[in-house]
PDB file of C-alpha atoms in Angstrom:
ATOM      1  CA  UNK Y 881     -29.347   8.079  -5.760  1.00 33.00           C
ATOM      2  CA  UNK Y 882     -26.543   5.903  -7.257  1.00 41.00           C
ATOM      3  CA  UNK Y 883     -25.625   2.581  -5.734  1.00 40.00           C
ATOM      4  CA  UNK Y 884     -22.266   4.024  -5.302  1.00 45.00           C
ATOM      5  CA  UNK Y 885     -24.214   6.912  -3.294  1.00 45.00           C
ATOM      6  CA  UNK Y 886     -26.187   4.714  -1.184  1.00 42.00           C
ATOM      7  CA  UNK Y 887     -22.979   2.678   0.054  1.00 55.00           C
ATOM      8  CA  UNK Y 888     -21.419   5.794   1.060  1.00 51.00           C
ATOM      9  CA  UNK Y 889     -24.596   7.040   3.464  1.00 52.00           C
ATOM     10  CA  UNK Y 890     -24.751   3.570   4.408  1.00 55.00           C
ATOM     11  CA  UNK Y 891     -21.201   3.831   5.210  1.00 52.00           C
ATOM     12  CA  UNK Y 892     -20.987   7.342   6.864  1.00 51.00           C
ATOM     13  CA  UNK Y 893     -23.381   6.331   9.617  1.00 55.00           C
ATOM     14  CA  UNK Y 894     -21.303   2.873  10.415  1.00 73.00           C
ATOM     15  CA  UNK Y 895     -18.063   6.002  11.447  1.00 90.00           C
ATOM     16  CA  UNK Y 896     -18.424   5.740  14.975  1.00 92.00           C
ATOM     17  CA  UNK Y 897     -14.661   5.073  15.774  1.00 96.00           C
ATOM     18  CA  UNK Y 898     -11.934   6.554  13.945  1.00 97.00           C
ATOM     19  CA  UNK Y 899      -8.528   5.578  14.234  1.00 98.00           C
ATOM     20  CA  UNK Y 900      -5.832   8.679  13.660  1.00 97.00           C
ATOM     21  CA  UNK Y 901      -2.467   7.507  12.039  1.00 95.00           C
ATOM     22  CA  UNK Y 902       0.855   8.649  10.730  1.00 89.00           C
ATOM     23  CA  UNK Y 903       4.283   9.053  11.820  1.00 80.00           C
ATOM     24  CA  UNK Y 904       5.001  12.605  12.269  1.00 73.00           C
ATOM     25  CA  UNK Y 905       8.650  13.470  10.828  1.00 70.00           C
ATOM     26  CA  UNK Y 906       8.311  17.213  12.790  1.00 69.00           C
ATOM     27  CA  UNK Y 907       6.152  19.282  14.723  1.00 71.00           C
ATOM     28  CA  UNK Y 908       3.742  20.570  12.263  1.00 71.00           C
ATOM     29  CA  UNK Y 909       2.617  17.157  11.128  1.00 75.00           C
ATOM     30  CA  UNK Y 910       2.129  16.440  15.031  1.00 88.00           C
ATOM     31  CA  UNK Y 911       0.334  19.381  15.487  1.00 90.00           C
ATOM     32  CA  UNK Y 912      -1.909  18.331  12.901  1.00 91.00           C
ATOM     33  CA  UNK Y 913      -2.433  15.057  14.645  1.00 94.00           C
ATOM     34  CA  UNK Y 914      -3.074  16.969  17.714  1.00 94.00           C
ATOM     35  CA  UNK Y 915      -5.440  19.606  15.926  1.00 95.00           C
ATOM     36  CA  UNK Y 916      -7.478  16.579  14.114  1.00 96.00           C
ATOM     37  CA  UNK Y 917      -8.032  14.299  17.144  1.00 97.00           C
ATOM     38  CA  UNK Y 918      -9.240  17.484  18.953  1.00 97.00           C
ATOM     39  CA  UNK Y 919     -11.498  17.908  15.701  1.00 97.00           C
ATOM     40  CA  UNK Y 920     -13.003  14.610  15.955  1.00 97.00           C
ATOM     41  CA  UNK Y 921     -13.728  14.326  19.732  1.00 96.00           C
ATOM     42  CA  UNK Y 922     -15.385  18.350  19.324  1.00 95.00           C
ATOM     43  CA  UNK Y 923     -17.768  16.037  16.696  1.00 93.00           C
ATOM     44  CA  UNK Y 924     -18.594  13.168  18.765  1.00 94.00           C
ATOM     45  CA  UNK Y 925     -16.112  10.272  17.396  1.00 95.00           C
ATOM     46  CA  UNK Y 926     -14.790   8.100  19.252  1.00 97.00           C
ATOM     47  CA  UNK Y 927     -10.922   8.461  18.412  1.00 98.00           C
ATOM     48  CA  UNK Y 928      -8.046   5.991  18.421  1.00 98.00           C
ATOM     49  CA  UNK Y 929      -5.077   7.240  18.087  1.00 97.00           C
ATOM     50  CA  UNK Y 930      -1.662   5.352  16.809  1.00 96.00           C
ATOM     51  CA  UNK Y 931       0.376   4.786  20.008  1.00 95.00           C
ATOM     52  CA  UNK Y 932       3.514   5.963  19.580  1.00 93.00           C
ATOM     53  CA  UNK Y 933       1.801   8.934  18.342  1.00 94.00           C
ATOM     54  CA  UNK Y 934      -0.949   9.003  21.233  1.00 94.00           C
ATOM     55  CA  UNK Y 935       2.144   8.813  23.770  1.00 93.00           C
ATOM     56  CA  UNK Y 936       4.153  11.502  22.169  1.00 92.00           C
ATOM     57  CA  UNK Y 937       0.551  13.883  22.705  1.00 93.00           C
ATOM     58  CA  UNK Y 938       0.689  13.260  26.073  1.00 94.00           C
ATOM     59  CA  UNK Y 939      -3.089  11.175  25.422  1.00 96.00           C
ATOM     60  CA  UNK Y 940      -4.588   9.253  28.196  1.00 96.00           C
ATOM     61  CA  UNK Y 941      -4.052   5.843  27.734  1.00 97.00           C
ATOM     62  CA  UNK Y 942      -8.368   4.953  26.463  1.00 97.00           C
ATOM     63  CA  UNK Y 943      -7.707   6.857  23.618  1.00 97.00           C
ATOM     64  CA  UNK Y 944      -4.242   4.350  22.340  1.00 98.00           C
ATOM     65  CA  UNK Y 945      -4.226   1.310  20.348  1.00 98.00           C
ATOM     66  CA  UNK Y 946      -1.255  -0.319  18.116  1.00 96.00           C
ATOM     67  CA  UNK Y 947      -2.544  -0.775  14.431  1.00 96.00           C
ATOM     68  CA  UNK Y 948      -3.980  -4.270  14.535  1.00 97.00           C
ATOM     69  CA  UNK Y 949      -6.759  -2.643  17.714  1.00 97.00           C
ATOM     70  CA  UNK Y 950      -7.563   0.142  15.273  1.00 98.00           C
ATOM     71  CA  UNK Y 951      -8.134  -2.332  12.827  1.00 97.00           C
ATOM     72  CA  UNK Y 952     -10.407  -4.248  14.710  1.00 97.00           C
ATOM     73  CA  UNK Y 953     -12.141  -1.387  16.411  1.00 96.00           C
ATOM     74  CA  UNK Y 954     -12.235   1.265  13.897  1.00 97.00           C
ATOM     75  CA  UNK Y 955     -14.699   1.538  10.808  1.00 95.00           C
ATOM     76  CA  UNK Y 956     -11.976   4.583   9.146  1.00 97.00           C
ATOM     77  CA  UNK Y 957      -8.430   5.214   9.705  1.00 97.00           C
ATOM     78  CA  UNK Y 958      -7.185   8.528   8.657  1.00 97.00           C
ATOM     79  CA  UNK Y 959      -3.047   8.649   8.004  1.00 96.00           C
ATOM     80  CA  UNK Y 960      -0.917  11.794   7.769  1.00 93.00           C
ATOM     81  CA  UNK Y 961       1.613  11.945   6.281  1.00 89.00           C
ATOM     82  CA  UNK Y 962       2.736  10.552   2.764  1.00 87.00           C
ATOM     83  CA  UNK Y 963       2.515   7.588   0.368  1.00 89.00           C
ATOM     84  CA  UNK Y 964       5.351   5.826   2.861  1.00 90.00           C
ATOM     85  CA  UNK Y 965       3.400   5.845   5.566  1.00 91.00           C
ATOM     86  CA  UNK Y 966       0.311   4.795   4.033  1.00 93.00           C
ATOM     87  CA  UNK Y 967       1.931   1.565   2.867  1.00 94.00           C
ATOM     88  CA  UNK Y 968       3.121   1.368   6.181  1.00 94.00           C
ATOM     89  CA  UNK Y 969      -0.588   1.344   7.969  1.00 95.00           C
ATOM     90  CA  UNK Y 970      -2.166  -0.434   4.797  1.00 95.00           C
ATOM     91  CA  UNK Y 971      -0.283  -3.395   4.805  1.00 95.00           C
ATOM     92  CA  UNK Y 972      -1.894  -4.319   8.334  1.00 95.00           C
ATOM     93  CA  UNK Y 973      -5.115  -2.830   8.116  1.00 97.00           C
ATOM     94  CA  UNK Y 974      -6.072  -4.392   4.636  1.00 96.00           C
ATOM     95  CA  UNK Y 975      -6.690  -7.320   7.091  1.00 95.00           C
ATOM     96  CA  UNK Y 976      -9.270  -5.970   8.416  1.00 95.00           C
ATOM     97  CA  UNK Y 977     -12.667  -4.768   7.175  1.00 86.00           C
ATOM     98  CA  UNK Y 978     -11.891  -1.011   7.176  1.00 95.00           C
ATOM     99  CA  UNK Y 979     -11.668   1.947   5.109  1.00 96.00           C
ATOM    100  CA  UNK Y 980      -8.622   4.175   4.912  1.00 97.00           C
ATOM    101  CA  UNK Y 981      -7.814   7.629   3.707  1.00 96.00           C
ATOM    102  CA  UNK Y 982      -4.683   9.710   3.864  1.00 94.00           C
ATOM    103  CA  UNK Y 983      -4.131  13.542   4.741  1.00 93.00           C
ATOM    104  CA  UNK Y 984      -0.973  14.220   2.352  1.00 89.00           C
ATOM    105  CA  UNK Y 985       2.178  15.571   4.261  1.00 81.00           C
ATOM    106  CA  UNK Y 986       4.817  13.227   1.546  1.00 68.00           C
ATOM    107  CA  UNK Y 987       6.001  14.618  -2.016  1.00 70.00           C
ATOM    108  CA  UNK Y 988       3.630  12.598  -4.437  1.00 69.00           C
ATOM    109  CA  UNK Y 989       0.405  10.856  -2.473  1.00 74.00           C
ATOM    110  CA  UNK Y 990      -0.821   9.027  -5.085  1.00 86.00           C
ATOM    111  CA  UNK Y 991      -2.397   7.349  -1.905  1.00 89.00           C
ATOM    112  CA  UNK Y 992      -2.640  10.638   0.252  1.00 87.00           C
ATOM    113  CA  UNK Y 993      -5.744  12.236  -1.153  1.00 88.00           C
ATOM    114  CA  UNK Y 994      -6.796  14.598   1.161  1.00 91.00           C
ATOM    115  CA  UNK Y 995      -4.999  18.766   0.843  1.00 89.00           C
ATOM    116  CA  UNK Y 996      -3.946  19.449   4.178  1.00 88.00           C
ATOM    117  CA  UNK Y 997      -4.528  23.102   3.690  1.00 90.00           C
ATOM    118  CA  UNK Y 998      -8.295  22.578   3.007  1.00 92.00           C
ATOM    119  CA  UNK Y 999      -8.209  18.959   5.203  1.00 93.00           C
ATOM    120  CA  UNK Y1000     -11.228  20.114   7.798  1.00 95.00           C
ATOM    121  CA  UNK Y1001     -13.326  21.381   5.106  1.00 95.00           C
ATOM    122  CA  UNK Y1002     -12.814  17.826   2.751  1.00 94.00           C
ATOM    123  CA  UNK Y1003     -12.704  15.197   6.010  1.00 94.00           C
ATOM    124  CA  UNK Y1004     -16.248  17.392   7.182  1.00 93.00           C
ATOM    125  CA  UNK Y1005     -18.037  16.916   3.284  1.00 92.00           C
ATOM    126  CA  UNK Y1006     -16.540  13.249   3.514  1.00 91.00           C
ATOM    127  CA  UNK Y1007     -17.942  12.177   7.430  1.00 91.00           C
ATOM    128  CA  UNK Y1008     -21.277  14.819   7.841  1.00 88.00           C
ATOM    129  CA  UNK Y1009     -22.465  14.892   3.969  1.00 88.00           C
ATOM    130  CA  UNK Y1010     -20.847  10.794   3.112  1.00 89.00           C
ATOM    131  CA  UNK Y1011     -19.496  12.872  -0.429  1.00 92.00           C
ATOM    132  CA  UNK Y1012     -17.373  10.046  -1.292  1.00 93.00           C
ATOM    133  CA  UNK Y1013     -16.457   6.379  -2.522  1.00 94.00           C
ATOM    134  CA  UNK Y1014     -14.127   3.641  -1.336  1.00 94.00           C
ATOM    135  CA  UNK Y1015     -12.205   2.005  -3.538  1.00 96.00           C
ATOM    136  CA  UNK Y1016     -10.713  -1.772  -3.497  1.00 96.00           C
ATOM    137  CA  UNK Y1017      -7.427  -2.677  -4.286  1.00 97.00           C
ATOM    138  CA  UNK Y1018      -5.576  -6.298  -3.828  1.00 97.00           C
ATOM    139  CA  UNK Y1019      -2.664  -6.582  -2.445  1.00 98.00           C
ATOM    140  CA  UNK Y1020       0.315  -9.400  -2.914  1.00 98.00           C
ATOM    141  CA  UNK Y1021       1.016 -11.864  -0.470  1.00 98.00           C
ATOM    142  CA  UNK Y1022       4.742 -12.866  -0.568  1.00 98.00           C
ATOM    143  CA  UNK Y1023       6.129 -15.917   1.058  1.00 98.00           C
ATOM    144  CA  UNK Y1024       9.550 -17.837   0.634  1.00 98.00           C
ATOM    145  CA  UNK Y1025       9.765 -21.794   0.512  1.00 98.00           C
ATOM    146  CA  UNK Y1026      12.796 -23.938   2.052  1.00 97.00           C
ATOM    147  CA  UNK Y1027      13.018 -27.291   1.468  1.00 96.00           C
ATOM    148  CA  UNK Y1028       9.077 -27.731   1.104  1.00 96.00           C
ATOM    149  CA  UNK Y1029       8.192 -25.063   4.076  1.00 98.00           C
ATOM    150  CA  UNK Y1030       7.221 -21.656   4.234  1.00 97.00           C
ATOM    151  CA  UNK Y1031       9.770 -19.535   6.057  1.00 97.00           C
ATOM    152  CA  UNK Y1032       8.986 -16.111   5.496  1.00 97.00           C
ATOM    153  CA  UNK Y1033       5.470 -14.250   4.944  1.00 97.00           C
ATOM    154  CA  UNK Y1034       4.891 -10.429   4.353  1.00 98.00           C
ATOM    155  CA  UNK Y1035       2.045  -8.416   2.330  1.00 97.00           C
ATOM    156  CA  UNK Y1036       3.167  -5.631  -0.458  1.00 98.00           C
ATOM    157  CA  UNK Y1037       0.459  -2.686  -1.320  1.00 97.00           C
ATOM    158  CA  UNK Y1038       2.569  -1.531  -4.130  1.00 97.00           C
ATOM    159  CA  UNK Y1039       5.462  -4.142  -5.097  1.00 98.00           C
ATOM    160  CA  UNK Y1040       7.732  -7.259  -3.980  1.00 98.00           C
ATOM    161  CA  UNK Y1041      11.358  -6.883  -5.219  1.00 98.00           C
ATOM    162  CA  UNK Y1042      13.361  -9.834  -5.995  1.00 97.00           C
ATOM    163  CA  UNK Y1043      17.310  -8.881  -5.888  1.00 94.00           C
ATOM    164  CA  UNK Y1044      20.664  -9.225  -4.216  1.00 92.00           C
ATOM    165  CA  UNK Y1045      20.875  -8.214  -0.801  1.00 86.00           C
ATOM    166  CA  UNK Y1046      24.283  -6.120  -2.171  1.00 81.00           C
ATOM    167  CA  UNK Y1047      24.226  -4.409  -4.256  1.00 75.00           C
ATOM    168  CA  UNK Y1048      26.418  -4.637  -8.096  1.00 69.00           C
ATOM    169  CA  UNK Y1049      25.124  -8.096  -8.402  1.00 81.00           C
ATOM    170  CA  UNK Y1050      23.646  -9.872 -10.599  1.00 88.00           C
ATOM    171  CA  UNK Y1051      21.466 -13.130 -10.370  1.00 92.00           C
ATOM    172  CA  UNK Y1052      20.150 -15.913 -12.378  1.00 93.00           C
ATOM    173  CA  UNK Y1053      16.447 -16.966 -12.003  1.00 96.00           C
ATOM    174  CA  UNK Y1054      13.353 -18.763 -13.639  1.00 96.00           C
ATOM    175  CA  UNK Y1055      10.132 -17.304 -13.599  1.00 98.00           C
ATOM    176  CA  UNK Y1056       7.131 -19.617 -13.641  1.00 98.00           C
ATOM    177  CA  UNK Y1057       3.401 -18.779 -13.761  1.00 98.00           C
ATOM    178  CA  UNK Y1058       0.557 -21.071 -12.776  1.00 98.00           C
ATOM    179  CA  UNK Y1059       3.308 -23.693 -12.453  1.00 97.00           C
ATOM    180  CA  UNK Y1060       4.170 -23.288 -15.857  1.00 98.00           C
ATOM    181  CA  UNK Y1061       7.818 -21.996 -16.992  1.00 98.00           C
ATOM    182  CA  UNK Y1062       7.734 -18.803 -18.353  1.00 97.00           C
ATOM    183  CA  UNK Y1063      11.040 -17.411 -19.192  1.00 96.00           C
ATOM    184  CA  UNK Y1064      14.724 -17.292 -17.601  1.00 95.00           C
ATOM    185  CA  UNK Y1065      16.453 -13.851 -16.776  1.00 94.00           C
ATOM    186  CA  UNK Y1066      19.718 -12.725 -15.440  1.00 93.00           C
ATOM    187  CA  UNK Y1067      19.246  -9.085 -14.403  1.00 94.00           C
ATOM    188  CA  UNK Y1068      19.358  -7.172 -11.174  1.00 93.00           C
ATOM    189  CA  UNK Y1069      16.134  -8.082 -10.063  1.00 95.00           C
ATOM    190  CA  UNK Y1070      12.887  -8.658 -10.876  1.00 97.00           C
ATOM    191  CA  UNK Y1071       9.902  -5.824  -9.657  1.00 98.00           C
ATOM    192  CA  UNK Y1072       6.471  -7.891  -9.517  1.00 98.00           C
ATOM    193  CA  UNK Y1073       3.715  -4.850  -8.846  1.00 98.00           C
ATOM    194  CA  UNK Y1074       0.025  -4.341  -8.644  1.00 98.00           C
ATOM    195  CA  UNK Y1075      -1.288  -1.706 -10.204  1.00 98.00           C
ATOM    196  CA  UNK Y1076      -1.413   0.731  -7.031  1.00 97.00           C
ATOM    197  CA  UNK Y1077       2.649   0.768  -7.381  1.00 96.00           C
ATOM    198  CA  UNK Y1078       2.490   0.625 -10.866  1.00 97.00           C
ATOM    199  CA  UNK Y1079       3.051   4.760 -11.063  1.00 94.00           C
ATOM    200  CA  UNK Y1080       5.966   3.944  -8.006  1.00 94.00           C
ATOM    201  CA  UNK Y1081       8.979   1.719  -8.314  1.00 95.00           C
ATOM    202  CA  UNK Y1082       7.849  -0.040 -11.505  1.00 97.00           C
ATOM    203  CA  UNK Y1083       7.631   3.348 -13.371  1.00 95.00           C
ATOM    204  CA  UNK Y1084      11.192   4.327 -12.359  1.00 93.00           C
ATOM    205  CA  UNK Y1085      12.059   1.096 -14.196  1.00 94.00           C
ATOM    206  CA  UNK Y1086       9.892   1.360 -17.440  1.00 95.00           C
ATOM    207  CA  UNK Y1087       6.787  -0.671 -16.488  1.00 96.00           C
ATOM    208  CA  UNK Y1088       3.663   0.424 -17.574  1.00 97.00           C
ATOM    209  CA  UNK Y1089       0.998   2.443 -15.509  1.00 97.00           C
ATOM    210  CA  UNK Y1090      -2.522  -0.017 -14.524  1.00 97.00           C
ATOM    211  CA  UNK Y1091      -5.223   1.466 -13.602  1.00 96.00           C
ATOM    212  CA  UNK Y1092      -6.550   0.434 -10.090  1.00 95.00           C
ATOM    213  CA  UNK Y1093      -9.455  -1.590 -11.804  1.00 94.00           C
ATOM    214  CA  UNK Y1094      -6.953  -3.375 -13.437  1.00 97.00           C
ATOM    215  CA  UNK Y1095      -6.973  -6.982 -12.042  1.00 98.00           C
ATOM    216  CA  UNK Y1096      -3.399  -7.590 -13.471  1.00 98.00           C
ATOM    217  CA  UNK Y1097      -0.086  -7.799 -12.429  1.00 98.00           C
ATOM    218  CA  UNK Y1098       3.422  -6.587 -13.893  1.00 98.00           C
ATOM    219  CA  UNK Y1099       6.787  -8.192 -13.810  1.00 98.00           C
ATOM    220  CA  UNK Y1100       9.317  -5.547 -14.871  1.00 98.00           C
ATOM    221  CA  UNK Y1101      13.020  -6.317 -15.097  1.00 96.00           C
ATOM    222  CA  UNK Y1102      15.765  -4.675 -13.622  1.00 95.00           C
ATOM    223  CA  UNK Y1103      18.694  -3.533 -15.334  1.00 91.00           C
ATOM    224  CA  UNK Y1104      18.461  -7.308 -17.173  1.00 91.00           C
ATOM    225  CA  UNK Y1105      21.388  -8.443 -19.329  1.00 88.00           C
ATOM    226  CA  UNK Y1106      19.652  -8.264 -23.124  1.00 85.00           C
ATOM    227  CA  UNK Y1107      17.743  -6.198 -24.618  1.00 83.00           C
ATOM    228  CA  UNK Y1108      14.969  -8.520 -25.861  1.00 85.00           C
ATOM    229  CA  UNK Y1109      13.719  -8.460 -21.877  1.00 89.00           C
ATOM    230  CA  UNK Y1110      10.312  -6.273 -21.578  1.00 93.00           C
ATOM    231  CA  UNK Y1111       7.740  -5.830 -18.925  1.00 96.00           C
ATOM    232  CA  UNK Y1112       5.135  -8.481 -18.621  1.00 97.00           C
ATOM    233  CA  UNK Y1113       1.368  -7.983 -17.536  1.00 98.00           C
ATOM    234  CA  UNK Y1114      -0.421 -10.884 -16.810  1.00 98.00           C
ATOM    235  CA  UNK Y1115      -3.548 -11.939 -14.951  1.00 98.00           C
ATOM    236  CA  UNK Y1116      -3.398 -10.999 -10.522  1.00 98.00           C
ATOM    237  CA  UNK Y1117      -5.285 -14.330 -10.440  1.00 98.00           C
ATOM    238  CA  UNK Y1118      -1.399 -15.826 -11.248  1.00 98.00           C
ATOM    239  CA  UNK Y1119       0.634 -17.774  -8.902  1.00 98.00           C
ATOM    240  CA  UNK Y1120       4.188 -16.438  -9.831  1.00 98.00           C
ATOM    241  CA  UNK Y1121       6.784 -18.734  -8.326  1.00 98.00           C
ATOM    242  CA  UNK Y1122      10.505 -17.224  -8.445  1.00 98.00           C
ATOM    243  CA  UNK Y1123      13.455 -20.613  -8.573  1.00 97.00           C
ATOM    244  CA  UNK Y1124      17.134 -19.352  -8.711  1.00 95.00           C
ATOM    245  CA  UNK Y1125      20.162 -20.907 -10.397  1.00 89.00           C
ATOM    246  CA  UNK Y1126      22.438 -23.299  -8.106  1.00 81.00           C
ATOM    247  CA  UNK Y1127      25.575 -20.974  -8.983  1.00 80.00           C
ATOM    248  CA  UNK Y1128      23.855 -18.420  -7.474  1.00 77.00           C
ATOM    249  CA  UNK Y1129      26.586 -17.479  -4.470  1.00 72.00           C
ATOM    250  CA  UNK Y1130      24.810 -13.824  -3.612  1.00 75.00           C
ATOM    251  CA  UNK Y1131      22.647 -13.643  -0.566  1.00 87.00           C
ATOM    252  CA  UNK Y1132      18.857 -12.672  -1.644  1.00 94.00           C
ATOM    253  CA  UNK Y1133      16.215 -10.389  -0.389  1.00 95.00           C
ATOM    254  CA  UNK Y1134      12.532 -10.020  -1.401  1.00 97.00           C
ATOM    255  CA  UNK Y1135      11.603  -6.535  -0.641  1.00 97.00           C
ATOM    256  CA  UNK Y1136       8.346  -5.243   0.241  1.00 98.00           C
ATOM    257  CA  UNK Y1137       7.097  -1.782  -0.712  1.00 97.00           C
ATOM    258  CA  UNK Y1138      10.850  -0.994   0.440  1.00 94.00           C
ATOM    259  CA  UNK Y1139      10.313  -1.386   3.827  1.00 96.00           C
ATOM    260  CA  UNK Y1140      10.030  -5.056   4.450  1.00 97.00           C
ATOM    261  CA  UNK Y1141      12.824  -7.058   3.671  1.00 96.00           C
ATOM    262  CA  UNK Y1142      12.343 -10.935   3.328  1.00 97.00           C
ATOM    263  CA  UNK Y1143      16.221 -12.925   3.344  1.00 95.00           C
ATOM    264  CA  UNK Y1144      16.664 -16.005   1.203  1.00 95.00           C
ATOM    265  CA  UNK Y1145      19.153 -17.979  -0.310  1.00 93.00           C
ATOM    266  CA  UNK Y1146      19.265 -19.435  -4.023  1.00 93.00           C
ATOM    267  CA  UNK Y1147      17.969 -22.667  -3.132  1.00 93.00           C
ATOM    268  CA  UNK Y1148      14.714 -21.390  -2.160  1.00 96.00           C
ATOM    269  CA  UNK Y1149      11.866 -20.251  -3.827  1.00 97.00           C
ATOM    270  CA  UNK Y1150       9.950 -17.513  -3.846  1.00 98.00           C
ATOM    271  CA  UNK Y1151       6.009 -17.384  -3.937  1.00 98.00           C
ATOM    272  CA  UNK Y1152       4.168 -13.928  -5.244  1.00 98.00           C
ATOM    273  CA  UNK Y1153       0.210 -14.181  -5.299  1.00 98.00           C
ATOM    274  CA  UNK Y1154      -2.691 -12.239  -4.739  1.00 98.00           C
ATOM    275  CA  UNK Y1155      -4.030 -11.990  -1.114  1.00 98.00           C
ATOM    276  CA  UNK Y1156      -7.362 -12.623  -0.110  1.00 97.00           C
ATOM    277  CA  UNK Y1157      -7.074  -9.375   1.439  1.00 97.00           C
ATOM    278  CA  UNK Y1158      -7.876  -5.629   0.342  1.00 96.00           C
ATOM    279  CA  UNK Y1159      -6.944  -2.499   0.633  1.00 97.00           C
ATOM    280  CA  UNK Y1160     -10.222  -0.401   0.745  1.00 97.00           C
ATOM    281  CA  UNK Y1161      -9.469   3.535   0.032  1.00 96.00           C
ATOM    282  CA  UNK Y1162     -11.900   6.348   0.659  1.00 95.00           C
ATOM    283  CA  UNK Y1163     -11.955   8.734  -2.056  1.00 94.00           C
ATOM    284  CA  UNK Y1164     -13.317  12.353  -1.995  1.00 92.00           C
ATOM    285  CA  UNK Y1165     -16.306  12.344  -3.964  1.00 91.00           C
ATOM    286  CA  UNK Y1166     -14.555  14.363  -7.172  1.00 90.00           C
ATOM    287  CA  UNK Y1167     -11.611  12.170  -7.050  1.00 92.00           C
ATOM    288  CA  UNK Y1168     -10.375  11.884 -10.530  1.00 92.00           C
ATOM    289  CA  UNK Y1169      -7.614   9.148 -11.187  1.00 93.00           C
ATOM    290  CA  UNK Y1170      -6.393  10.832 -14.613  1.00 92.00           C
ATOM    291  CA  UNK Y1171      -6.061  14.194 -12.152  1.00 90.00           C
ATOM    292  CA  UNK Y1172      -3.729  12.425  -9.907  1.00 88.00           C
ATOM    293  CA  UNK Y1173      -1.686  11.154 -12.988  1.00 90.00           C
ATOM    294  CA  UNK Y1174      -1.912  14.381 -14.704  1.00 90.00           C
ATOM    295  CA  UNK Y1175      -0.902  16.393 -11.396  1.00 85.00           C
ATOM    296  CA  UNK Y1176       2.036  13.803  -9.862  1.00 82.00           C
ATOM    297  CA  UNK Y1177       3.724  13.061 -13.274  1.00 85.00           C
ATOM    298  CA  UNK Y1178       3.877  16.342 -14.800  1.00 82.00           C
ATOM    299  CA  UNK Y1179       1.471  15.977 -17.617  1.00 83.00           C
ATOM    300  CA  UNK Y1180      -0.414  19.131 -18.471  1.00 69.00           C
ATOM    301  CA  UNK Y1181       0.533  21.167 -21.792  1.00 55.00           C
TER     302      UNK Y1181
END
């Protein structure tokens, strides 16, 4: 038996409370929710389910908890829906020492692993036979500075986005890493990713795809004004601090997977670093990350 094997038995018997996710966009993604905490329960598992979701069942009120209980309570949280809502979830729960895996109801699901036609028959070889393997990914923690303070905090799974908060601007800024200058750029923006979002926003704006092993980090520009400005890759253990040019007069956002936005203003300074935190995915046992690739991007011959 592999190591990799042994954590996973070791694992599977720690799955005593499960925490059920997602935020159904119509009723056959509730359904499921409905279907899959009755699946659970049938099986002995103590189930927490996502609030608003749990409230929308009709659930008694022992079997609700907000994010940050499931979290604390839970040893696996499964989310359905897609990759948005998994960034969503992940952002809080990579605080916490548990593992997550998603039942794909989105377009792509690079994160979503699990089919929901055949989602019984995988979540059963995954929680009775422990046929799989959790993965660890890092996360960024992004925080803006005013006048020697910390203002603003927030967490990004796949990417922080420096740009205007309107949009046909452009902005002025100097990029330093490890407290070292690194280069200047006036662009639309500036995509800092890990490589978990390296195959989302980042790819839509030529950056290059990491694997998840990868312990780097990208900065890819946006729509910059010359041509000799390229995507960088440089170690995640960087500090990458963000300063802006006084003429500046555009107000300024740092977005968070796109669903987190962080105001600023030029004098401030922005602060992109790797948390201490980690996402921790669980991975059916034949999950293949050239498969995913191959599959979401259109690849085969």
């Amino acid at each position: 038996m592999t190591t990799q094997q042994l954590d996973a038995q070791q694992l599977k018997k720690s799955f005593q409370t499960i925490g059920l996710m997602g935020k159904p966009r119509h009723d056959v993604t509730l359904q499921m929710h409905k279907n899959l905490f009755q699946w659970l329960k049938d099986r002995n598992y103590n189930v927490l389910v996502d609030r608003p979701i749990g409230e929308q069942l009709q659930l008694p009120e022992q079997y609700l908890a907000n994010v940050d209980e499931i979290g604390q309570q839970a040893q696996l949280a499964i989310v359905i829906g897609g990759d948005g809502n998994m960034l969503g979830k992940a952002r809080t729960l990579a605080k916490y020492d548990i593992a997550v895996i998603g039942i794909n109801r989105g377009n792509l699901g690079f994160l979503t692993d699990i089919d929901p036609k055949n989602a019984y028959t995988q979540l059963q070889a995954c929680l009775e036979h422990g046929e799989f393997f959790v993965e660890e990914r890092f996360i960024l923690d992004v925080c803006v500075e005013q006048q020697g303070k910390i203002i603003h905090c927030s967490n990004a799974v796949n990417e922080a986005v420096i740009h205007p908060a309107k949009i046909a601007h452009m902005i002025d800024f100097h990029v330093y890493i490890d407290d070292k200058f690194a280069f200047s750029q006036r662009s639309d923006g500036l995509i800092i990713s890990t490589p978990t979002g390296s195959t989302a926003y980042s790819l839509s704006a030529g950056g290059p795809i990491l694997t998840p092993s990868l312990n780097a980090i990208t900065l890819v520009p946006m729509f910059p004004h010359t041509l000799s400005s390229r995507p960088l890759v440089i170690n995640a253990d960087s500090k990458i601090s963000i300063r802006f040019a006084e003429y500046n007069t555009a107000q300024l956002e740092v977005g968070c997977d796109s669903q987190i936005a962080l105001p600023f203003s030029p004098n401030d300074i922005v602060h992109i670093q790797k948390s201490q935190h980690k996402l921790r995915l669980l991975h059916l046992k034949n999950y293949n990350y050239y498969n995913v690739l191959s599959t979401k991007l259109g690849w085969f011959s």
